Coordinates of C-alpha atoms and ligand atoms in Angstrom, one line a residue:
M1 CA -94.9 -33.8 -14.3
N2 CA -91.2 -33.3 -13.5
G3 CA -89.2 -33.9 -16.7
K4 CA -92.2 -34.7 -18.8
T5 CA -92.5 -33.2 -22.3
A6 CA -95.7 -31.5 -23.4
L7 CA -97.2 -29.8 -26.5
V8 CA -100.0 -27.2 -26.0
T9 CA -102.0 -25.7 -28.8
G10 CA -103.8 -22.4 -28.4
A11 CA -101.0 -21.5 -26.0
A12 CA -101.5 -17.8 -26.4
G13 CA -105.2 -17.9 -25.5
G14 CA -106.9 -17.7 -22.1
I15 CA -107.0 -21.3 -21.1
G16 CA -103.9 -22.3 -23.1
A17 CA -101.7 -19.7 -21.2
A18 CA -102.9 -21.1 -17.9
I19 CA -102.2 -24.7 -18.9
V20 CA -98.7 -23.7 -20.1
Q21 CA -98.0 -22.0 -16.8
C22 CA -99.3 -25.0 -14.7
L23 CA -97.3 -27.5 -16.7
R24 CA -94.0 -25.5 -16.4
Q25 CA -94.6 -24.8 -12.7
A26 CA -95.0 -28.6 -12.3
G27 CA -91.6 -29.2 -13.9
A28 CA -92.7 -30.2 -17.4
R29 CA -90.9 -28.9 -20.5
V30 CA -93.4 -27.3 -22.8
A31 CA -93.6 -26.6 -26.6
V32 CA -96.2 -23.9 -27.3
A33 CA -98.2 -23.7 -30.5
D34 CA -100.4 -20.8 -31.7
R35 CA -100.5 -18.4 -34.6
S36 CA -98.2 -16.1 -32.6
V37 CA -96.2 -17.4 -29.6
A38 CA -93.9 -14.5 -29.2
G39 CA -93.3 -13.5 -25.6
I40 CA -94.6 -16.8 -24.1
D41 CA -92.2 -18.4 -21.6
A42 CA -91.7 -21.9 -23.0
D43 CA -89.0 -24.5 -23.9
A44 CA -89.9 -24.6 -27.6
H45 CA -91.9 -22.1 -29.8
L46 CA -93.8 -23.6 -32.7
P47 CA -95.9 -20.9 -34.3
G48 CA -98.3 -21.7 -37.1
D49 CA -101.8 -21.9 -38.5
L50 CA -103.7 -25.0 -37.5
L51 CA -105.7 -24.7 -40.7
D52 CA -102.5 -25.6 -42.5
A53 CA -102.6 -29.4 -42.7
D54 CA -98.8 -29.8 -43.0
Y55 CA -98.3 -27.7 -39.9
A56 CA -100.8 -29.8 -37.8
N57 CA -99.5 -33.1 -39.2
T58 CA -95.9 -32.3 -38.3
L59 CA -96.4 -30.4 -35.0
P60 CA -96.0 -33.5 -32.7
Q61 CA -92.8 -34.5 -34.3
Q62 CA -91.5 -31.0 -34.2
A63 CA -92.3 -30.8 -30.5
A64 CA -90.7 -34.2 -29.9
D65 CA -87.5 -33.2 -31.8
R66 CA -87.3 -29.9 -29.9
L67 CA -88.1 -31.3 -26.4
G68 CA -86.4 -34.7 -26.8
G69 CA -89.7 -36.6 -26.5
L70 CA -93.4 -36.2 -26.3
D71 CA -95.4 -37.4 -23.2
I72 CA -98.4 -35.0 -23.2
V73 CA -100.4 -33.3 -25.9
I74 CA -103.0 -30.7 -25.0
N75 CA -105.3 -29.9 -28.0
N76 CA -106.7 -26.7 -26.6
A77 CA -106.9 -24.3 -29.6
G78 CA -110.4 -23.5 -30.7
V79 CA -112.6 -21.0 -32.5
I80 CA -116.3 -20.1 -32.0
T81 CA -118.7 -19.1 -34.6
R82 CA -122.1 -17.9 -33.6
G83 CA -125.6 -18.4 -35.0
S84 CA -128.1 -21.0 -36.0
V85 CA -127.5 -23.1 -39.1
V86 CA -129.3 -20.5 -41.4
D87 CA -126.9 -17.8 -40.0
S88 CA -123.8 -19.9 -40.7
S89 CA -121.6 -19.4 -43.8
D90 CA -119.5 -22.0 -45.6
Q91 CA -116.5 -20.1 -44.1
D92 CA -117.9 -20.6 -40.6
W93 CA -118.2 -24.3 -41.3
S94 CA -114.7 -24.8 -42.7
L95 CA -113.0 -22.6 -40.0
S96 CA -114.8 -24.4 -37.2
L97 CA -114.2 -27.9 -38.5
G98 CA -110.7 -27.0 -39.5
V99 CA -109.5 -25.7 -36.1
N100 CA -111.8 -27.6 -33.7
V101 CA -111.9 -31.0 -35.3
E102 CA -109.4 -31.5 -38.2
A103 CA -106.4 -30.1 -36.4
P104 CA -106.8 -32.2 -33.2
F105 CA -107.5 -35.2 -35.5
R106 CA -104.2 -34.6 -37.4
I107 CA -102.2 -33.9 -34.2
C108 CA -103.5 -37.0 -32.4
R109 CA -102.9 -39.1 -35.5
A110 CA -99.3 -37.9 -35.6
A111 CA -98.7 -38.0 -31.8
I112 CA -100.0 -41.5 -31.1
P113 CA -97.2 -43.4 -32.9
I114 CA -94.6 -41.2 -31.2
M115 CA -96.1 -41.9 -27.8
A116 CA -96.6 -45.6 -28.5
A117 CA -92.9 -45.9 -29.4
R118 CA -92.1 -44.4 -25.9
G119 CA -94.5 -46.8 -24.1
G120 CA -97.4 -44.4 -23.6
G121 CA -98.5 -40.8 -23.0
A122 CA -101.5 -38.7 -22.4
I123 CA -103.7 -36.5 -24.7
V124 CA -106.2 -34.0 -23.4
N125 CA -108.6 -32.6 -26.0
T126 CA -110.8 -29.6 -25.3
A127 CA -114.5 -30.2 -26.0
S128 CA -117.2 -28.2 -24.2
C129 CA -120.5 -28.7 -22.3
W130 CA -121.9 -27.7 -25.7
G131 CA -120.4 -30.8 -27.1
L132 CA -122.3 -33.0 -24.7
R133 CA -125.7 -31.3 -25.1
P134 CA -127.1 -28.8 -27.6
G135 CA -126.7 -25.0 -27.0
P136 CA -128.7 -22.2 -28.6
N137 CA -127.5 -20.2 -31.6
H138 CA -124.1 -21.8 -31.9
A139 CA -125.0 -24.8 -34.1
V140 CA -121.8 -25.3 -35.9
Y141 CA -119.6 -24.7 -32.8
C142 CA -121.6 -27.2 -30.8
M143 CA -121.4 -29.8 -33.6
T144 CA -117.6 -29.5 -33.7
K145 CA -117.3 -29.9 -29.9
A146 CA -119.6 -33.0 -30.1
A147 CA -117.3 -34.3 -32.9
I148 CA -114.1 -33.9 -30.8
A149 CA -115.9 -35.4 -27.8
S150 CA -116.8 -38.5 -29.9
L151 CA -113.3 -38.8 -31.4
T152 CA -111.8 -38.6 -27.9
Q153 CA -114.0 -41.5 -26.7
C154 CA -113.2 -43.6 -29.8
M155 CA -109.4 -42.8 -29.5
G156 CA -109.5 -43.5 -25.8
L157 CA -110.7 -47.0 -26.5
D158 CA -108.5 -47.7 -29.5
H159 CA -105.2 -46.6 -27.9
A160 CA -105.4 -47.6 -24.3
H161 CA -103.6 -50.8 -25.1
Q162 CA -100.6 -48.7 -26.1
G163 CA -100.5 -47.0 -22.7
I164 CA -101.9 -43.8 -24.2
R165 CA -104.8 -42.2 -22.3
I166 CA -106.9 -39.9 -24.3
N167 CA -109.5 -37.8 -22.5
A168 CA -111.3 -34.5 -22.9
V169 CA -112.2 -31.6 -20.7
C170 CA -115.7 -30.0 -21.2
P171 CA -115.9 -26.5 -19.8
N172 CA -119.0 -24.4 -19.6
E173 CA -118.4 -20.6 -19.7
V174 CA -114.8 -19.5 -19.0
N175 CA -113.6 -15.9 -18.6
T176 CA -111.2 -15.7 -21.6
P177 CA -111.0 -13.6 -24.8
M178 CA -113.3 -16.2 -26.5
L179 CA -116.2 -15.4 -24.1
R180 CA -115.4 -11.7 -23.6
S181 CA -115.1 -10.9 -27.4
G182 CA -118.5 -12.4 -27.9
F183 CA -120.0 -10.0 -25.4
E184 CA -118.1 -7.1 -26.9
K185 CA -119.2 -7.9 -30.5
R186 CA -122.8 -7.8 -29.2
G187 CA -122.2 -4.3 -27.7
F188 CA -122.0 -5.4 -24.0
N189 CA -119.4 -4.4 -21.4
A190 CA -117.5 -7.6 -21.0
D191 CA -116.8 -7.2 -17.2
S192 CA -120.4 -6.6 -16.3
A193 CA -121.7 -9.3 -18.7
V194 CA -119.3 -11.9 -17.2
A195 CA -120.3 -10.9 -13.7
E196 CA -124.0 -11.2 -14.6
L197 CA -123.4 -14.5 -16.3
G198 CA -121.7 -15.7 -13.1
Q199 CA -125.0 -15.2 -11.2
T200 CA -126.5 -18.0 -13.4
V201 CA -123.8 -20.5 -12.2
P202 CA -124.6 -22.4 -8.9
L203 CA -121.0 -21.7 -7.7
G204 CA -121.7 -18.0 -8.2
R205 CA -119.1 -17.2 -10.9
V206 CA -117.9 -17.9 -14.4
A207 CA -114.8 -20.2 -14.5
E208 CA -111.4 -18.6 -14.7
P209 CA -108.8 -20.3 -17.0
E210 CA -107.0 -21.8 -14.0
D211 CA -110.2 -23.7 -13.0
I212 CA -110.0 -25.5 -16.3
A213 CA -106.2 -25.8 -16.4
D214 CA -106.2 -27.6 -13.1
V215 CA -108.5 -30.3 -14.5
V216 CA -106.4 -30.6 -17.6
M217 CA -103.3 -31.1 -15.4
F218 CA -105.1 -33.9 -13.6
L219 CA -106.1 -35.6 -16.8
A220 CA -102.6 -35.3 -18.2
S221 CA -101.0 -36.6 -15.0
D222 CA -100.6 -40.1 -13.5
A223 CA -103.3 -39.3 -11.0
A224 CA -105.7 -40.0 -13.9
R225 CA -103.9 -43.2 -14.8
Y226 CA -107.1 -45.3 -15.0
M227 CA -109.0 -42.8 -17.2
C228 CA -109.3 -43.3 -20.9
G229 CA -111.9 -41.9 -23.3
T230 CA -113.6 -39.9 -20.6
L231 CA -115.3 -36.5 -21.0
V232 CA -114.9 -34.5 -17.9
E233 CA -117.5 -31.7 -17.4
V234 CA -116.2 -28.6 -15.6
N235 CA -119.2 -26.3 -15.1
G236 CA -119.5 -24.9 -11.6
G237 CA -122.7 -26.9 -11.2
K238 CA -124.3 -25.4 -14.3
P239 CA -125.0 -28.1 -16.9
V240 CA -126.2 -27.0 -20.3
R241 CA -129.7 -28.4 -20.7
Ligands
LIG1 P1 -109.1 -18.1 -26.7 O1 -109.8 -17.5 -27.8 O2 -108.6 -17.3 -25.5 O3 -107.9 -19.1 -27.1 C1 -108.0 -19.9 -28.3 C2 -106.6 -19.9 -28.9 O4 -106.6 -20.7 -30.1 C3 -106.1 -18.5 -29.4 O5 -104.9 -18.2 -28.8 C4 -106.0 -18.6 -30.9 O6 -105.0 -17.9 -31.5 C5 -105.8 -20.1 -31.1 N1 -106.2 -20.5 -32.4 C6 -107.4 -20.3 -33.0 N2 -107.4 -20.6 -34.3 C7 -106.1 -21.0 -34.6 C8 -105.4 -21.4 -35.7 N3 -106.0 -21.5 -36.9 N4 -104.1 -21.8 -35.6 C9 -103.5 -21.7 -34.5 N5 -104.1 -21.3 -33.3 C10 -105.4 -21.0 -33.4 O7 -110.2 -19.1 -26.1 P2 -110.2 -20.1 -24.8 O8 -111.5 -19.8 -24.2 O9 -109.0 -20.1 -24.1 O10 -110.5 -21.5 -25.6 C11 -109.6 -22.6 -25.4 C12 -110.5 -23.8 -25.7 O11 -111.5 -24.0 -24.7 C13 -111.2 -23.8 -27.1 O12 -111.1 -25.1 -27.7 C14 -112.6 -23.5 -26.7 O13 -113.5 -23.9 -27.7 C15 -112.8 -24.2 -25.4 N6 -113.9 -23.7 -24.6 C16 -113.9 -22.4 -24.2 C17 -115.0 -22.0 -23.4 C18 -115.1 -20.5 -22.9 O14 -116.2 -20.2 -22.4 N7 -114.1 -19.7 -23.1 C19 -116.0 -22.9 -23.0 C20 -115.9 -24.2 -23.5 C21 -114.8 -24.6 -24.2

């Protein structure tokens, strides 16, 4: 990773912050993107709203300009909406599609030619176990994660010949604000709910952000040089049925 240049979206979130830290510790120069990136240690700060198409379309070039190149893109930002289809509003639909699918689509579309011109690169998208199999009461979220999983597989095929490896990480539950806020909204104590949920995982605990960041680092690195269009499940032994 030494001297590599990387763009990370959702850099202020639980998993994003861990990815940024890992990349920088490994010697990469990192551009961080999120709605607010104030206070994040990074080599370039690119705040903005991924629902803004112009922002997403120009983010890779902005990162390349600021870092002097773009070797790695981590499409990590995401939102979760809860409920079955009958509980889901049009706003849930457009927010979920906008952040979880359209933004990484636009970012990949803009990053691929930049990487191709440099002879290659690596993109890691964030899907979910819930993008591989259905999950209860999160129909729209699961559908967006299935969409980014499929897009990753297709892009992995289409751009391998340009030396660009495009893969996705598929976590199960991770101890981040996304998971904890869901418990809090439903009136549970987040610490005890996370501990209880951990008992349902064969490894005995819910993932910490670093557990996911380490796999993202692997996929972004040359150690994964023969992997293209792969969906890597990181679930502590607990597959979603
Ligand atoms: P998080 O809520 O801690 O972080 C998500 C980040 O995305 C936040 O910093 C948020 O500001 C950013 N973001 C959301 N909407 C944005 C927008 N419109 N513009 C710019 N930035 C925006 O969540 P996390 O758990 O770290 O999630 C990271 C990724 O992992 C997401 O794609 C999520 O779907 C996925 N994931 C999480 C879990 C889990 O249990 N936490 C499980 C599977 C997959």
